[in-house]
Coordinates of C-alpha atoms (C1' of nucleotides) in Angstrom, one line a residue:
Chain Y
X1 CA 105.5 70.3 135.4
X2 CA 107.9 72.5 133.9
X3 CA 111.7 72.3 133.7
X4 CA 112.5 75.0 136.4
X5 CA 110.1 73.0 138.8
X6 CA 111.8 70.0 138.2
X7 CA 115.3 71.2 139.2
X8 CA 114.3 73.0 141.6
X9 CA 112.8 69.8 143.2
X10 CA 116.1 68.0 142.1
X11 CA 118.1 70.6 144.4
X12 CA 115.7 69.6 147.2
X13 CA 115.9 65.8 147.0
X14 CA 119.7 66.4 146.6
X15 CA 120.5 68.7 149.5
X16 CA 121.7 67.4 153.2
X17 CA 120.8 71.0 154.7
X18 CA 118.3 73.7 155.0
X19 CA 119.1 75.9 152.6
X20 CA 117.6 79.4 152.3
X21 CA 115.6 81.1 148.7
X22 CA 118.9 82.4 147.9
X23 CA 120.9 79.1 148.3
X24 CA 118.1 77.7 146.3
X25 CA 118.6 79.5 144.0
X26 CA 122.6 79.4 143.6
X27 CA 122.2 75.6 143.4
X28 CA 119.2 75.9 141.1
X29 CA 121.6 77.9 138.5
X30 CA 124.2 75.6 138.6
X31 CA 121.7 73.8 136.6
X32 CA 119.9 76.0 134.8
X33 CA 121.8 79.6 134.9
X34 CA 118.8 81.4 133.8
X35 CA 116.2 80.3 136.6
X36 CA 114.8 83.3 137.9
X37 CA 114.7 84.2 141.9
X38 CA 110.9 84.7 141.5
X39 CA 110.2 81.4 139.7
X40 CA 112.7 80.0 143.2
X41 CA 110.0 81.6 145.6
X42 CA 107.1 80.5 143.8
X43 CA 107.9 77.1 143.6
X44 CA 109.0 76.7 147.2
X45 CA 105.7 78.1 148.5
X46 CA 103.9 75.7 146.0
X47 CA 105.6 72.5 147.0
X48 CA 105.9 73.9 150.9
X49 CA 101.5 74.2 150.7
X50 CA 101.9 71.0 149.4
X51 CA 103.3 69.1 152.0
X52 CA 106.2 68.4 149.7
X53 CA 108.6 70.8 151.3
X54 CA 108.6 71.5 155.3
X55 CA 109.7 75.9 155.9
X56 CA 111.6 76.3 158.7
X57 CA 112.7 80.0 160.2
X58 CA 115.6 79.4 162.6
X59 CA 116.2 83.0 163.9
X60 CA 117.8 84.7 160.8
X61 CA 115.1 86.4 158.6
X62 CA 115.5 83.8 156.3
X63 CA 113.2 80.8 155.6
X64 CA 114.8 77.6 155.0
X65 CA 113.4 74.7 153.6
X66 CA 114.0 71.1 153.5
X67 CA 111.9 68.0 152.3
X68 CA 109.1 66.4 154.4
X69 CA 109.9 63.3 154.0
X70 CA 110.5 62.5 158.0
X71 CA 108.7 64.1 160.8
X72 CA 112.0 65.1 163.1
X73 CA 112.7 68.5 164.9
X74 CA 115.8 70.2 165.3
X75 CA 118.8 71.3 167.8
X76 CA 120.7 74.4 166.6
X77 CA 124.0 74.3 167.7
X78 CA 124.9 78.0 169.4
X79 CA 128.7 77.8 168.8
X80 CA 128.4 76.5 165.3
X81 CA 125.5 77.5 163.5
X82 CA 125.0 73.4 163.0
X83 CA 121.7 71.9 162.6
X84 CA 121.0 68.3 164.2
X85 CA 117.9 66.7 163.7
X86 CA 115.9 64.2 166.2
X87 CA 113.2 62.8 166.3
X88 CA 111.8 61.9 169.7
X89 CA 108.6 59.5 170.4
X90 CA 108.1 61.0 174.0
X91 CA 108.2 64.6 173.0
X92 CA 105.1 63.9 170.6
X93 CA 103.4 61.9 173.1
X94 CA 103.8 64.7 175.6
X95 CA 102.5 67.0 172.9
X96 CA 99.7 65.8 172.2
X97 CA 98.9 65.0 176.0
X98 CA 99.3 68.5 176.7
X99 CA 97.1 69.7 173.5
X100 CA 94.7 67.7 175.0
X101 CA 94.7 68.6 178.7
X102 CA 94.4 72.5 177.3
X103 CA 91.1 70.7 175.0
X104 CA 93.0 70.9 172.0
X105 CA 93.1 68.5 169.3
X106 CA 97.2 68.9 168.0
X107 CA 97.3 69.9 164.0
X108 CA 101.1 70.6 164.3
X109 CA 104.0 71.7 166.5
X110 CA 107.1 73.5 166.3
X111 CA 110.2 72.3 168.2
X112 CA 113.7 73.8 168.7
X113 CA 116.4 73.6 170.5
X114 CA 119.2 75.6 171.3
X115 CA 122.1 74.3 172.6
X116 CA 126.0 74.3 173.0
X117 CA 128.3 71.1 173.2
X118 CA 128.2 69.9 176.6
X119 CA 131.7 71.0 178.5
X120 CA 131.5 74.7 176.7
X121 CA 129.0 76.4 178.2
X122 CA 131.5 79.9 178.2
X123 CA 129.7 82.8 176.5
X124 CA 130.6 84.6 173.3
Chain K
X1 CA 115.4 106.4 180.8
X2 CA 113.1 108.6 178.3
X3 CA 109.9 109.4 178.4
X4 CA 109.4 107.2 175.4
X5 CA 110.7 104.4 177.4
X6 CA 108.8 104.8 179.9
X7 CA 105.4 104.8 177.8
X8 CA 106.9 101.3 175.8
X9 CA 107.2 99.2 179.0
X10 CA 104.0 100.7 180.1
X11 CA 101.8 99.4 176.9
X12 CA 104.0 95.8 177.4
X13 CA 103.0 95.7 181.1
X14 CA 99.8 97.0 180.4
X15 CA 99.4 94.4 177.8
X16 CA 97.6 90.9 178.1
X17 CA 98.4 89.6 174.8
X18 CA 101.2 89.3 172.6
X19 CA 101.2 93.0 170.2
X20 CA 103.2 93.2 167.3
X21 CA 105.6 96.4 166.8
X22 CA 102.6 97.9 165.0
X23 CA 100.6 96.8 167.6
X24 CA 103.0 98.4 170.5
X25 CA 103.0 101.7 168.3
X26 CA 99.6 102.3 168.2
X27 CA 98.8 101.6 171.8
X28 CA 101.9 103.9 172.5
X29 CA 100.5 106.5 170.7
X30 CA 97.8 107.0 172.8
X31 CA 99.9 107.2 175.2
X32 CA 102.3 109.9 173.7
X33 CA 100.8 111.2 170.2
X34 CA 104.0 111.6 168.8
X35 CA 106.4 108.8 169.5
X36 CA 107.8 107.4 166.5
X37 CA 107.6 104.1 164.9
X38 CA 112.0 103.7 164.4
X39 CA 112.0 104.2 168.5
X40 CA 109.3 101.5 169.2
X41 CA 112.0 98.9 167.2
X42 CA 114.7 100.3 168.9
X43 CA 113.0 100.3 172.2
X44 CA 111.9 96.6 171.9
X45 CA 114.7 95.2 170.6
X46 CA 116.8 96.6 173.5
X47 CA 114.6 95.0 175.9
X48 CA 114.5 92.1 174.3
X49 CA 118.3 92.1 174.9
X50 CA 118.0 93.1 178.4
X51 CA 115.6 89.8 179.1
X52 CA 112.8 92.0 179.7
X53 CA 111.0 91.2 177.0
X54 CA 110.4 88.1 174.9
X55 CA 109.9 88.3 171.1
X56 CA 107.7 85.5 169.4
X57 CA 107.1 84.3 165.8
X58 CA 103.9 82.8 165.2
X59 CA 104.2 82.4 161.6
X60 CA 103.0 85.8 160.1
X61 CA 105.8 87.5 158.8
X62 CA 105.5 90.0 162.2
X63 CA 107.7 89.6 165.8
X64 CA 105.2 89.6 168.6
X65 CA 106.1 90.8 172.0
X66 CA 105.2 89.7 175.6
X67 CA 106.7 90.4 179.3
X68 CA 109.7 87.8 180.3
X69 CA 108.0 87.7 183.8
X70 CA 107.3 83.8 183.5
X71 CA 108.6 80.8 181.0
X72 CA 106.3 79.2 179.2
X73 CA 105.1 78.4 175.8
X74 CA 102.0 78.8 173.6
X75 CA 99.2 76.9 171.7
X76 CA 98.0 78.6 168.9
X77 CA 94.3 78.1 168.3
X78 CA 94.0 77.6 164.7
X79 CA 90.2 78.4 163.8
X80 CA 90.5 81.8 166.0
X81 CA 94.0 82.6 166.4
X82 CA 93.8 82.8 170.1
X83 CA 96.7 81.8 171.8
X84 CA 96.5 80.1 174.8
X85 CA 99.7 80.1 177.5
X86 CA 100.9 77.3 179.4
X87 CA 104.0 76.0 181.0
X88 CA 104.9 71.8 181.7
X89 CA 107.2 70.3 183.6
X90 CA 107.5 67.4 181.7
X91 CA 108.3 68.9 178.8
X92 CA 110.9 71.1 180.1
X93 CA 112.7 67.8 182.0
X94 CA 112.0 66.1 178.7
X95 CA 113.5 69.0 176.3
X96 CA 116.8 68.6 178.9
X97 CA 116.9 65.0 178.3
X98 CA 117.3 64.9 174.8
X99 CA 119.6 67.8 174.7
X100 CA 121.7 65.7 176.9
X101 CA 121.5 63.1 175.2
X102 CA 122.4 64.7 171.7
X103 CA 125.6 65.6 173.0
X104 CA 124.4 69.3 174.3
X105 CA 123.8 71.7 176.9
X106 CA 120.2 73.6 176.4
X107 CA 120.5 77.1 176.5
X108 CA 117.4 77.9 174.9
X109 CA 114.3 76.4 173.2
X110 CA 111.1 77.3 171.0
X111 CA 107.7 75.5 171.1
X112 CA 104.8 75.8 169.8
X113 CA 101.3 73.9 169.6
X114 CA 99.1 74.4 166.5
X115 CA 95.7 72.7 167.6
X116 CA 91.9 72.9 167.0
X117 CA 89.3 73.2 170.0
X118 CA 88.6 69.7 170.2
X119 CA 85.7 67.6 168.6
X120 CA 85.9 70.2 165.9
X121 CA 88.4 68.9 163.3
X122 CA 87.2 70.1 160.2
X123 CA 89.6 71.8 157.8
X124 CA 88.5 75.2 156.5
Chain C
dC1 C1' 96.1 76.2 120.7
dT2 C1' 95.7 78.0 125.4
dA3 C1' 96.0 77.6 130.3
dG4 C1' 99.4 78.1 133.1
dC5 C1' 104.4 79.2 134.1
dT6 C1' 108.4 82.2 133.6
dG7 C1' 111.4 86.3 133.9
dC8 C1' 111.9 90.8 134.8
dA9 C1' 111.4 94.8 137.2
dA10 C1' 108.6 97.2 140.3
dA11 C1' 106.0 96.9 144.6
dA12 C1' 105.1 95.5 149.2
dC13 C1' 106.4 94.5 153.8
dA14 C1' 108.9 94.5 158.1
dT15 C1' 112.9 96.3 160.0
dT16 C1' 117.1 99.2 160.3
dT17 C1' 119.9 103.2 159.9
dG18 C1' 122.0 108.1 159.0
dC19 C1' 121.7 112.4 160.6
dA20 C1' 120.2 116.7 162.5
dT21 C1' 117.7 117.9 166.7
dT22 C1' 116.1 117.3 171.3
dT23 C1' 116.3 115.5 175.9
dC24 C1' 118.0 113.5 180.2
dG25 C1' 121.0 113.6 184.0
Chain H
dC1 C1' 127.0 120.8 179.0
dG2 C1' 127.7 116.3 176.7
dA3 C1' 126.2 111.7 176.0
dA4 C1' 122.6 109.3 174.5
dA5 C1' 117.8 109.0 172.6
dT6 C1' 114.4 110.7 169.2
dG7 C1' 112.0 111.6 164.7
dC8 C1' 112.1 111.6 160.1
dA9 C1' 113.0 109.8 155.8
dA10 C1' 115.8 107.1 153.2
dA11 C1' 117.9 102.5 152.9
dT12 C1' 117.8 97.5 153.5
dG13 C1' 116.6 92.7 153.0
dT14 C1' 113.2 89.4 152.1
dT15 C1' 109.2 88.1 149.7
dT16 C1' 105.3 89.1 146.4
dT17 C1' 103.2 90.7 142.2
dG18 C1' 101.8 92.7 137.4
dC19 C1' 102.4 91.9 133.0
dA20 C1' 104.2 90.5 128.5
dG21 C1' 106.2 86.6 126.4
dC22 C1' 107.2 81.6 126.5
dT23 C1' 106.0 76.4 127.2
dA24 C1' 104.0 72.2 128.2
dG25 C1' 100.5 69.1 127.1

DNA sequence: CTAGCTGCAAAACATTTGCATTTCG
DNA sequence: CGAAATGCAAATGTTTTGCAGCTAG
């Protein structure tokens, strides 16, 4: 448990958003200014294996991470770029219905949605 | 329309599975010995744009591609990576639902099962 | 003290792009 | 012919890694 792990945790446990390596490791400086990008990546991976931290990849190249603490999914918001979780008891009932009806036992599931704000459906 | 085009959509078509762009190269090559790995990218990612094509991530770093002919969405066997298709009403009513109810209109949305072959649960 | 972590810079990937050349219509 | 597509190699962006030095316990 070293001192880069712990802020790096800190920046987790403190942030609303999903912030990507890089933003990690912005906030992670504020901090500590000589936390290294490497030490960022490592860290995440460790904490994301250890059910600490859930990786998310929205589209961009970018993983973004967030804690585990709450089981939710997430609608991205086309016009906005703005992420809004849910959680839904009937989607993971469904899930796990339909895992079973293909004779699969469900491990894990990924669910996004993309949407726009209802009354602006117009394209870019 | 190029010849190079041509042989792409062939391979897709031709395909039952879901290739990666290394994938789609290779099995183009056979094809045409000397078509390049830059025009595979571009060739995909213009038919993704066009709707002809539908480009997956299943959590290797690579994009996986597959005909648009049908909507549905995939179950990823996680002792043998086979990944198994299958498309449910439910879930697409359901998906609209909560959309709705978040304040949005669904434009678009990603799922994907993780699962075992059941009665065989053990972790590796 | 020493196993394990860090920082740095280099390497490894997947993917994109600039540009001269070729091809399609 | 002229616009658009190709092939090649170099560039990009993200993530990983080798290694020497530093740190926590």
């Amino acid at each position: 448990m070293t001192k880069q792990r712990r802020t790096i945790i800190r920046v987790l446990s403190e942030s609303e958003d999903h912030p990507d390596v890089e933003d990690v490791h912005t906030r992670a400086k504020q901090l500590d200014p000589k936390i290294s990008l490497a030490t960022v990546y490592r860290t995440l991976r460790l904490l994301e294996e250890a059910h600490i931290l859930k990786c998310h990849d929205f589209g961009d190249g970018k993983s973004r991470f967030e804690e585990a603490l709450t089981h939710h999914h997430h609608l991205i918001d086309q016009k906005t770029g703005k992420i809004v979780e849910f959680y839904d008891e009937r989607i993971e009932t469904l899930q796990h219905t339909i895992a079973k009806e293909l004779g699969y036992k469900l491990v894990d599931h990924r669910l996004e949605l993309y949407g726009v704000p209802w009354e602006q459906e117009k394209e870019t």
